Short mmCIF file of C-alpha atoms in Angstrom, two decimals:
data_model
loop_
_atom_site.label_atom_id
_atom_site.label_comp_id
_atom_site.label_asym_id
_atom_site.label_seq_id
_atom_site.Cartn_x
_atom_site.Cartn_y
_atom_site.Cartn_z
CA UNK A 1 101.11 125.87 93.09
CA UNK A 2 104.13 128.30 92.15
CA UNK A 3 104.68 127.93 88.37
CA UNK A 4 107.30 129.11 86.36
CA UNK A 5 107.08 130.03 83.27
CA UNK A 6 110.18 130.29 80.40
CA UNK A 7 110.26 132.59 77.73
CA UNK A 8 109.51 135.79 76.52
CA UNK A 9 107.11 136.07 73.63
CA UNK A 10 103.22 136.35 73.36
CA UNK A 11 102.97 132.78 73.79
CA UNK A 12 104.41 133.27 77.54
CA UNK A 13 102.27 136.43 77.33
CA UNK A 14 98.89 134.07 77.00
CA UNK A 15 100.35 131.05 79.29
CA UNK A 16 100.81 133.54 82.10
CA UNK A 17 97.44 135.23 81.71
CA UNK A 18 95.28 132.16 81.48
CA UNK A 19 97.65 131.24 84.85
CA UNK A 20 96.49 133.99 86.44
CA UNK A 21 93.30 133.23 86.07
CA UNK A 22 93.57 130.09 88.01
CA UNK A 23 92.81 129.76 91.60
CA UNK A 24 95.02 126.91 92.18
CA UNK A 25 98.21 129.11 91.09
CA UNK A 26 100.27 131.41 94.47
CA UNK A 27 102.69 132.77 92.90
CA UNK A 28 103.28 132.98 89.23
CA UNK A 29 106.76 134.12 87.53
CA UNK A 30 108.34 134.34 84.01
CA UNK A 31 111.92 134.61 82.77
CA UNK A 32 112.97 136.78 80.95
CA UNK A 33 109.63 137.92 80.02
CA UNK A 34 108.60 141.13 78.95
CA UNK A 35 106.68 144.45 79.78
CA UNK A 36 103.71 143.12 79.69
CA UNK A 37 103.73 139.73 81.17
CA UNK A 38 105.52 141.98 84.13
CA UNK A 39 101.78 143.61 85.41
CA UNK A 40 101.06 139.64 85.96
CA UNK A 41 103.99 137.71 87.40
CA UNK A 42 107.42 138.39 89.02
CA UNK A 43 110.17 138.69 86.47
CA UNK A 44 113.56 137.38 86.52
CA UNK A 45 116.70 137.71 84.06
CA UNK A 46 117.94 134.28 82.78
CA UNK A 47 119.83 132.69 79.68
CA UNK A 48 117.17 130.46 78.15
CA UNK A 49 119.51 128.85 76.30
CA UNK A 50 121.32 127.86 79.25
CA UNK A 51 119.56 125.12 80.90
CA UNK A 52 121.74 124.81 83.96
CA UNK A 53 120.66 128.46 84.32
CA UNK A 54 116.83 127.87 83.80
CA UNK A 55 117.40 124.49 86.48
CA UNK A 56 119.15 127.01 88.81
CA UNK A 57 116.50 129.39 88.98
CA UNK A 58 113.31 127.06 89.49
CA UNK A 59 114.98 125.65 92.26
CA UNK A 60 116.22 129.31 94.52
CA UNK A 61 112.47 130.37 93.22
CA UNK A 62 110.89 127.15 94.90
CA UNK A 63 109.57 126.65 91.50
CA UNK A 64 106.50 123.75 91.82
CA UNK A 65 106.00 123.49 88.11
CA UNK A 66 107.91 124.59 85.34
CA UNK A 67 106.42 125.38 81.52
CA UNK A 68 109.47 125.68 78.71
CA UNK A 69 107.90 127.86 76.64
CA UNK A 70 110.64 128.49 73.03
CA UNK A 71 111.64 125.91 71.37
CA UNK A 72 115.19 126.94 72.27
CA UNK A 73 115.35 125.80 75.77
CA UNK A 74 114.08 122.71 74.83
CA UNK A 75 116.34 121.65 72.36
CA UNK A 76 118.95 122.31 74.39
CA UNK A 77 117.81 120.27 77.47
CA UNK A 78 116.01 122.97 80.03
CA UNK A 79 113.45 119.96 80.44
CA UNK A 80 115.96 117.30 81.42
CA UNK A 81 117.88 119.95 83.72
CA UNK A 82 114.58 120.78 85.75
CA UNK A 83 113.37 117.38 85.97
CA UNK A 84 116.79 116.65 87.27
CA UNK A 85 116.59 118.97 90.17
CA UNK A 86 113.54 117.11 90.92
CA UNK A 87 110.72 119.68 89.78
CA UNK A 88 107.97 119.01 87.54
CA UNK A 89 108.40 120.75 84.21
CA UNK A 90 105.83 120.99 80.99
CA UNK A 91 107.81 120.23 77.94
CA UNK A 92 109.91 117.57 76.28
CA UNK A 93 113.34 115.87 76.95
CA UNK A 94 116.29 117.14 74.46
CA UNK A 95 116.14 113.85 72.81
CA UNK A 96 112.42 114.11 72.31
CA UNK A 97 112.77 117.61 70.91
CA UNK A 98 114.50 116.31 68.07
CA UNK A 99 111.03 116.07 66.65
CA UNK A 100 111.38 119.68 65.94
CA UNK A 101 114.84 120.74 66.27
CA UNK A 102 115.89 117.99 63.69
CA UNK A 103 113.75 117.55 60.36
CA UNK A 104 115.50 115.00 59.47
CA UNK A 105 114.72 113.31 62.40
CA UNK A 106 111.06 114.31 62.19
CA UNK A 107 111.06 112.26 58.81
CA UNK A 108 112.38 109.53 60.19
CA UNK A 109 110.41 109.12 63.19
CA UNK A 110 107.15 109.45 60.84
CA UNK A 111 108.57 106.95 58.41
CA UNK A 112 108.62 104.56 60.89
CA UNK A 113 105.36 105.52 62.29
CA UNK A 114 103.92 104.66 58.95
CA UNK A 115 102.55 108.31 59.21
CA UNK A 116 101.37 110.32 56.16
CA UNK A 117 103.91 113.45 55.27
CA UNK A 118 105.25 114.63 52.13
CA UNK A 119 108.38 112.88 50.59
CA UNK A 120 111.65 114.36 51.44
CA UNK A 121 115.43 114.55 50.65
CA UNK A 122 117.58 116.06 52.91
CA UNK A 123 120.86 117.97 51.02
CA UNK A 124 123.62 118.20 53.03
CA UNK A 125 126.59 119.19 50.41
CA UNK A 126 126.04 122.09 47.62
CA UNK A 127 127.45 119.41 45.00
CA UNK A 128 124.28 117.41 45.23
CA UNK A 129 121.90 120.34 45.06
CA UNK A 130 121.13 120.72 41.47
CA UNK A 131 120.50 117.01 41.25
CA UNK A 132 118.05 116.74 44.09
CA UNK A 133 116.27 120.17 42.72
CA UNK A 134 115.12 118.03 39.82
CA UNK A 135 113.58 115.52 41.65
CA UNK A 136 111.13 118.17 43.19
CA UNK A 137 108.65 121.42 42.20
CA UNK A 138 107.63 122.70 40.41
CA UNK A 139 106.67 123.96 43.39
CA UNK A 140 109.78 124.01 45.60
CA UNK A 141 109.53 123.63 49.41
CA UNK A 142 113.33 124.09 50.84
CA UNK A 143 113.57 123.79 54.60
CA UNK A 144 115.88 124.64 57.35
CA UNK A 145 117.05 121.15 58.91
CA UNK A 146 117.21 122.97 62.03
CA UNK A 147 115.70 125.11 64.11
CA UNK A 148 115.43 128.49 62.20
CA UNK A 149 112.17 130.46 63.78
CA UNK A 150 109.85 129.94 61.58
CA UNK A 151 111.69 131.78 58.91
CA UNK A 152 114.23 129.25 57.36
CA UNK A 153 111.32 127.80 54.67
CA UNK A 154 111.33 128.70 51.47
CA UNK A 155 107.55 127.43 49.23
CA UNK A 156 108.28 128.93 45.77
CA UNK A 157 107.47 128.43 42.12
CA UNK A 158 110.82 129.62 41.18
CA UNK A 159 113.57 127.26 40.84
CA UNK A 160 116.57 130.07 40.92
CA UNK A 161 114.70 131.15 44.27
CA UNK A 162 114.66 127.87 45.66
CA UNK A 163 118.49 126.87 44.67
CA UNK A 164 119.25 130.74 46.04
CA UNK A 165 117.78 129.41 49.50
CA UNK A 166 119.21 126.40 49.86
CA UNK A 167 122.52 127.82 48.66
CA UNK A 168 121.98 130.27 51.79
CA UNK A 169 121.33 127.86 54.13
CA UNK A 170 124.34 125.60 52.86
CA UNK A 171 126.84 128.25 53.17
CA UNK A 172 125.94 128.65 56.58
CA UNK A 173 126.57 125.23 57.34
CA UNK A 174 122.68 124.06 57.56
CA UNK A 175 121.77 120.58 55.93
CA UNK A 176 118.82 121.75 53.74
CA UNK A 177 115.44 119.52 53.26
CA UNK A 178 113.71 119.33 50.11
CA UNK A 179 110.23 118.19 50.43
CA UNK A 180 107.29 117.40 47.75
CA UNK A 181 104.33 120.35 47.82
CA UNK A 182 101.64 119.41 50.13
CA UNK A 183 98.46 121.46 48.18
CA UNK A 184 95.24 121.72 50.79
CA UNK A 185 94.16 124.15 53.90
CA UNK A 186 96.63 123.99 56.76
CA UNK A 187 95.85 123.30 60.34
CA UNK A 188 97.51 123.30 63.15
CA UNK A 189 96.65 120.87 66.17
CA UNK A 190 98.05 121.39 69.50
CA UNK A 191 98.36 117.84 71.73
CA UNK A 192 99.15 117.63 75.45
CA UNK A 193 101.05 114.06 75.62
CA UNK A 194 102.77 111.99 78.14
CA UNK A 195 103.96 109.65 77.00
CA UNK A 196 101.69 107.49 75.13
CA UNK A 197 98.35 109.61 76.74
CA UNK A 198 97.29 112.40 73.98
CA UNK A 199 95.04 114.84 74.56
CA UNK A 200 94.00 117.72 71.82
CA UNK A 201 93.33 120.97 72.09
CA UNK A 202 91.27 123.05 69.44
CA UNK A 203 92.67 123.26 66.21
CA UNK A 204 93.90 126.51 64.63
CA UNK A 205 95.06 128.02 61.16
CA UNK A 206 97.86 130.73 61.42
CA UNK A 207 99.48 133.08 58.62
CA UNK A 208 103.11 132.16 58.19
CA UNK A 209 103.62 134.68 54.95
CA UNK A 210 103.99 138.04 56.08
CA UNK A 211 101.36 140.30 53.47
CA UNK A 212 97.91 140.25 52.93
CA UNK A 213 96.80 137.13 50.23
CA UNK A 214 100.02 135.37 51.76
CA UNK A 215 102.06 137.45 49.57
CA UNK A 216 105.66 138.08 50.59
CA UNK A 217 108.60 136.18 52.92
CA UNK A 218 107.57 133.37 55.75
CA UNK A 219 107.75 134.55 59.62
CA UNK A 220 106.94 133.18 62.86
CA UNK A 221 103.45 134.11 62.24
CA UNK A 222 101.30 136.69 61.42
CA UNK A 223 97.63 135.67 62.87
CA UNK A 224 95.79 132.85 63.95
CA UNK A 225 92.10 131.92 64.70
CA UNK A 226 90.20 129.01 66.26
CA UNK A 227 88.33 127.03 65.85
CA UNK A 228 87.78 126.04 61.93
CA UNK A 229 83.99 126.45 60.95
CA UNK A 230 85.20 124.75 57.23
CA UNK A 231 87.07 122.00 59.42
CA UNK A 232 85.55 118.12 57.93
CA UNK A 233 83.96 116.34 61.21
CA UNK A 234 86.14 114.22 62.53
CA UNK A 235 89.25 115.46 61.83
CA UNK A 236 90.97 116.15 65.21
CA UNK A 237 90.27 112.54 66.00
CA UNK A 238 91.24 111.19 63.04
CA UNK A 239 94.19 113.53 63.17
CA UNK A 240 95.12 112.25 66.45
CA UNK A 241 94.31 108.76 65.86
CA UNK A 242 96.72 108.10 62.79
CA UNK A 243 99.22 111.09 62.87
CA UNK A 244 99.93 112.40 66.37
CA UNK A 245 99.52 109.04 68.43
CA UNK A 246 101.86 106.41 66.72
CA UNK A 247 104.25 109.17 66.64
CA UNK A 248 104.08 109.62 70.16
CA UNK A 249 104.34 105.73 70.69
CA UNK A 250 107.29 105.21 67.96
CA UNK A 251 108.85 108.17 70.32
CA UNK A 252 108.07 105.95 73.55
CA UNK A 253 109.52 103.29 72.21
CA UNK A 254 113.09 104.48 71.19
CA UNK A 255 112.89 105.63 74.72
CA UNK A 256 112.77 108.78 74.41
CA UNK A 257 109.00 109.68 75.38
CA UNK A 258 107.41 112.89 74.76
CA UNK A 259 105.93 114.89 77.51
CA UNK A 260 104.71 117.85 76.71
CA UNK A 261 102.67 120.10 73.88
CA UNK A 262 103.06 117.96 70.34
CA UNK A 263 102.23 120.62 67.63
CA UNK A 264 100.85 118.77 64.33
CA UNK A 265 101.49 120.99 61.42
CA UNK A 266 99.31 119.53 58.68
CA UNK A 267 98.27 120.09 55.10
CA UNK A 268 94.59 118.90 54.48
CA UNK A 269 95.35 117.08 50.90
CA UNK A 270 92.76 115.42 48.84
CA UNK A 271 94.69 111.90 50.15
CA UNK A 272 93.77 113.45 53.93
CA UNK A 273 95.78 114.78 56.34
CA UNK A 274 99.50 115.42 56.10
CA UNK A 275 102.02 116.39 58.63
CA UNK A 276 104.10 119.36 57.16
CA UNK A 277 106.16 119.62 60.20
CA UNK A 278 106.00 119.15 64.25
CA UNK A 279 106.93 121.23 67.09
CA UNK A 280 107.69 120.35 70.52
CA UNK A 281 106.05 123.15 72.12
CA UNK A 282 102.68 125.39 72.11
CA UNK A 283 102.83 127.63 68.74
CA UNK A 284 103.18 131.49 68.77
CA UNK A 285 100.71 132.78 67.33
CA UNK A 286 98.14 129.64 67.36
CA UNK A 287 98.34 129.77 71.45
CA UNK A 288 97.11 133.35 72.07
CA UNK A 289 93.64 132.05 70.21
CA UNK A 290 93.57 128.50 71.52
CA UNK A 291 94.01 129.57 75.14
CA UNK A 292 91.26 132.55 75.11
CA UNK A 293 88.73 129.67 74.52
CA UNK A 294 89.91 127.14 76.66
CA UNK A 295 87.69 127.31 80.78
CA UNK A 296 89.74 124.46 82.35
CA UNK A 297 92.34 125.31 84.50
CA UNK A 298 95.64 125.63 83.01
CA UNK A 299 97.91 124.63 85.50
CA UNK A 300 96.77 121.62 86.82
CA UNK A 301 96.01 120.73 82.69
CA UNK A 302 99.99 121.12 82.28
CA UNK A 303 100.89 119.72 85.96
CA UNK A 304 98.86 116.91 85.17
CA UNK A 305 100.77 116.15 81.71
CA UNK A 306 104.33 116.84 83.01
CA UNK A 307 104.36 114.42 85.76
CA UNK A 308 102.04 111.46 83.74
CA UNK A 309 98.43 112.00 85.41
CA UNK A 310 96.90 113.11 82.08
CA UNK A 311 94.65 110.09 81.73
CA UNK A 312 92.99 110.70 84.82
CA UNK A 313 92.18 114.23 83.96
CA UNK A 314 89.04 115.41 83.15
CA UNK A 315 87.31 116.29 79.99
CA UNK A 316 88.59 119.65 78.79
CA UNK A 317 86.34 122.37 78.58
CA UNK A 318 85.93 125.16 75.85
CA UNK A 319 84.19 128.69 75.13
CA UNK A 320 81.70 128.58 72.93
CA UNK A 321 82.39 130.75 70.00
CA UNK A 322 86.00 132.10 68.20
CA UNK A 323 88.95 134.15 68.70
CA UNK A 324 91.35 135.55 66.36
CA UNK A 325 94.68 136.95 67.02
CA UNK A 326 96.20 139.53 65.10
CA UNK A 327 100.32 140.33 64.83
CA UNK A 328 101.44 143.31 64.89
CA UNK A 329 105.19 143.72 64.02
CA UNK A 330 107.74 146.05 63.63
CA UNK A 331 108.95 148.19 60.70
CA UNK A 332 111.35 146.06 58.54
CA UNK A 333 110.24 142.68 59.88
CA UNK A 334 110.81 139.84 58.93
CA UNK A 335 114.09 141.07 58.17
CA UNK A 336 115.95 143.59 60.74
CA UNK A 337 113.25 145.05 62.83
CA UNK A 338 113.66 148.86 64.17
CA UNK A 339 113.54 148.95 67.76
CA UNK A 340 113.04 151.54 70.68
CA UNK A 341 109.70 153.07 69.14
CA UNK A 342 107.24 154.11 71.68
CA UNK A 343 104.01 152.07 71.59
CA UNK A 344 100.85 153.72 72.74
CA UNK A 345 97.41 151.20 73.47
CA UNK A 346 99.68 148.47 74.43
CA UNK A 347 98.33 147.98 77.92
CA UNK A 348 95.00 147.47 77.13
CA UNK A 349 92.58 144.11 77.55
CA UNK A 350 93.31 141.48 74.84
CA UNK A 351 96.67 142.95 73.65
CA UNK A 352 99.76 140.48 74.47
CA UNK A 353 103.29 141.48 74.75
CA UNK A 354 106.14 139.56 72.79
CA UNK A 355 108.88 142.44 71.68
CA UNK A 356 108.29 144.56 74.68
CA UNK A 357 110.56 146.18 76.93
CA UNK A 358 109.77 149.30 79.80
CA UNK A 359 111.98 152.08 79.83
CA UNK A 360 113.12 153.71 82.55
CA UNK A 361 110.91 156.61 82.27
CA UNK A 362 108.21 154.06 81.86
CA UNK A 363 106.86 153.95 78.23
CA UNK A 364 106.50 150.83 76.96
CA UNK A 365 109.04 150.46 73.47
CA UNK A 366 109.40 147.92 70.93
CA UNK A 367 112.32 145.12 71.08
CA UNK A 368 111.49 142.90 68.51
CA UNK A 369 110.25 141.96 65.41
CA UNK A 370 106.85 140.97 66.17
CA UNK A 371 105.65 142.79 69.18
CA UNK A 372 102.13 142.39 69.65
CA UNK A 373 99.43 140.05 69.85
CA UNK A 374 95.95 141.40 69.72
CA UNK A 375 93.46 138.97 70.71
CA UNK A 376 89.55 139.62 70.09
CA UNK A 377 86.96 136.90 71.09
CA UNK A 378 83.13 136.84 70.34
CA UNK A 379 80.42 134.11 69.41
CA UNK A 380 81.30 133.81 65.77
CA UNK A 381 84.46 133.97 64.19
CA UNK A 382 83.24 137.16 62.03
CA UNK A 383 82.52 139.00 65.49
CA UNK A 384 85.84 137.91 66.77
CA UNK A 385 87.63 139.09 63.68
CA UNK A 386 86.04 142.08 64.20
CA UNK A 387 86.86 142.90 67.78
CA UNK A 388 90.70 141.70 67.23
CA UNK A 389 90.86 144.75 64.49
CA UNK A 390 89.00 147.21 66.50
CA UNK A 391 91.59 146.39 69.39
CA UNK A 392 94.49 146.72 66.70
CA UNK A 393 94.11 149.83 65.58
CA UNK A 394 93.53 151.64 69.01
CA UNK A 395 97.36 150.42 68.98
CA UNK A 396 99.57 152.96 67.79
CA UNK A 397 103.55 151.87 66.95
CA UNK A 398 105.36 153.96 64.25
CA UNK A 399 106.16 152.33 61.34
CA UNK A 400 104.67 148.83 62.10
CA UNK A 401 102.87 146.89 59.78
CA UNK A 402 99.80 143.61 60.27
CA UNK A 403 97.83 141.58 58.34
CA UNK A 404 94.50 142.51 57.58
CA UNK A 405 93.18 139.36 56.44
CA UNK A 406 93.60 137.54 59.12
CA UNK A 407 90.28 134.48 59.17
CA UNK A 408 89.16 136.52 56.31
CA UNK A 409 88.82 133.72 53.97
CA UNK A 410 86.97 131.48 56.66
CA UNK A 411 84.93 134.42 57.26
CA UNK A 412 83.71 134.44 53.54
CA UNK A 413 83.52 130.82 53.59
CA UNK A 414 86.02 130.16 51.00
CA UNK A 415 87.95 127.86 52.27
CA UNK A 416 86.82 124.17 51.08
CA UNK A 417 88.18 120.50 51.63
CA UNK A 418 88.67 118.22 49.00
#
């Protein structure tokens, strides 16, 4: 099978190294990618946000399957373009991704899925603000309608905060979403559907507050492990069985059915499980644990659920023990990130690239905000925590900055469900 793979972060990073790894897989290529998915697969320029251009290039690279990686693509149709040019591509249709690249949307599909989230109001006109405002906190939770990178959400006890975000986002010409505070541990479940067929993958926690404690702005992610030792039994089937499944039947039936990875982001209230948002795609940094554990081939896995065999697949198969991943990013992120530094220990085992590029004198420089992944793996979640830190600080990038308590909590065993 020759699969291509879209996208250029450490999510890509992970899809193309568990790819390698799979016998069934001849060629292997990513675009754009970055300098280190380029040791593993054949790299090609290309607009993702183009899909026309992402189309054109599966079909001159004889593409057999094709995985849309960023949200980006998705949103903007790369699925539907591929699919059109009669290839097989992992991830959803434009009008599925809605689910993600519209929250409004999101809320409406769950209302009529009769599935549990927190109540919202979206504010689409700065005149209304101040009235909706009341009718939440005092814990605020002001969202991005749109697609913003994991950065447009604003959880705050201050109102003047809150207003000051939503004021930001209105200027710019964003409808803003207000939503009720969902209190509990967060998880997020990753679930391969087509269609109506959903299969999950091991659930994860990530870090979407940028210092240690969760103290400081939201970002695409800081850190992730899996699995949850504190988890309740039960919960990824319950999960699935009232959250993620009538959502991906009220989807099926408006006709626009998903195909692809459905990411549940959920808040684990003392009512049960809440959805705090979806995603139409695998989550960066949730995917560079996830797929370190996972032994069953990943192509025919994705193959399987972009062209509606999932059901007859077979029982996935797991690692025992945990893995934790690690973000390192650059100086000033989450706001502007320095570039060109020269990393040093970026090449070695466990350590993904996402804001990578080679120079032409070959040293390996940053071109991002978060630039590395460092993944560490062992039979318990402590030893995994500890071989993701030993690997992150043989990693030398001037000025950057990481998280340090990353599964730290779970690790203690202070992390409880109500």
């Amino acid at each position: 099978m020759r699969v291509l793979v879209i996208g250029s972060g450490a999510r890509e990073h992970a899809l193309v190294l568990a790819l390698s790894h799979d016998p069934a897989v001849i060629a292997l290529a990513c675009a754009p990618g970055n300098a280190g998915i380029a040791s593993l697969a054949e790299s090609y320029g290309v607009d993702v946000g183009d899909p026309s251009a992402v189309a054109d290039l599966a079909v001159e690279w004889r593409a057999d399957l094709v995985i849309v990686g960023p949200e980006v693509p998705l949103v903007a149709g790369a699925a539907d373009a591929v699919r059109d040019r009669g290839i097989a591509c992992f991830g959803p249709s434009a009008a599925a991704s809605r689910i993600e690249g519209s929250k409004a949307f999101a809320k409406d599909v769950m209302a009529a899925a009769g599935v549990p989230t927190a109540h919202g109001e979206i504010v689409d006109n700065p005149a209304r603000l101040d009235a909706a405002l009341r009718n939440f906190g005092p814990t605020w939770v002001v969202k991005d309608d749109g697609l913003a990178a994991g950065k447009g959400v604003a959880v705050t006890d201050d109102l003047a905060a809150a207003r000051a975000h939503a004021m930001t986002l209105l200027d710019a010409g964003h409808p803003v979403l207000l939503e009720t505070f969902l209190d509990g541990p967060e998880v997020s479940l990753f679930c391969l559907v087509d269609g109506t067929t959903v299969v999950p993958l091991l659930p994860a926690q990530d870090f979407k507050r940028v210092g240690d404690g969760d103290a400081g702005p939201n970002t695409g992610g800081m850190g992730a492990y899996a699995p949850l030792p504190w988890a309740p039994p039960g919960l990824v089937d319950e999960v699935v069985a009232k959250i993620v499944h009538p959502v991906a039947q009220e989807l099926a039936g408006r006709g626009t059915p998903f195909t692809g990875l459905l990411y549940a982001g959920l808040a684990l209230t003392a009512a049960g499980p809440q959805v705090i948002e979806f995603n139409c795609r695998f989550g960066d940094p949730e995917t560079q644990a996830v797929l370190a554990l996972l032994r069953s081939p990943l192509a025919a896995l994705l193959h399987a659920t972009a062209t509606g065999a999932l059901a007859a697949h077979p029982p996935l198969e797991w690692s025992e023990g945990s893995a934790v991943t690690v973000v390192i990013a650059a100086e000033g992120y989450p706001g502007y990130a320095r570039s060109g530094d020269v990393i040093t220990g970026s090449e070695a085992d466990g350590v993904l690239h996402a804001g990578t590029r080679r120079r032409e004198d070959g040293a390996i420089v940053s071109a991002g905000g978060r630039v590395l992944s460092v993944v560490g793996s062992g039979a318990s979640l402590p030893e995994a925590r500890e071989e993701a830190y030993r690997k992150v600080a043989a990693v030398h990038l001037p000025g950057s900055h990481h998280r340090t308590d990353i599964a730290l909590r779970a690790v203690r065993g202070e992390i409880s469900v109500v």
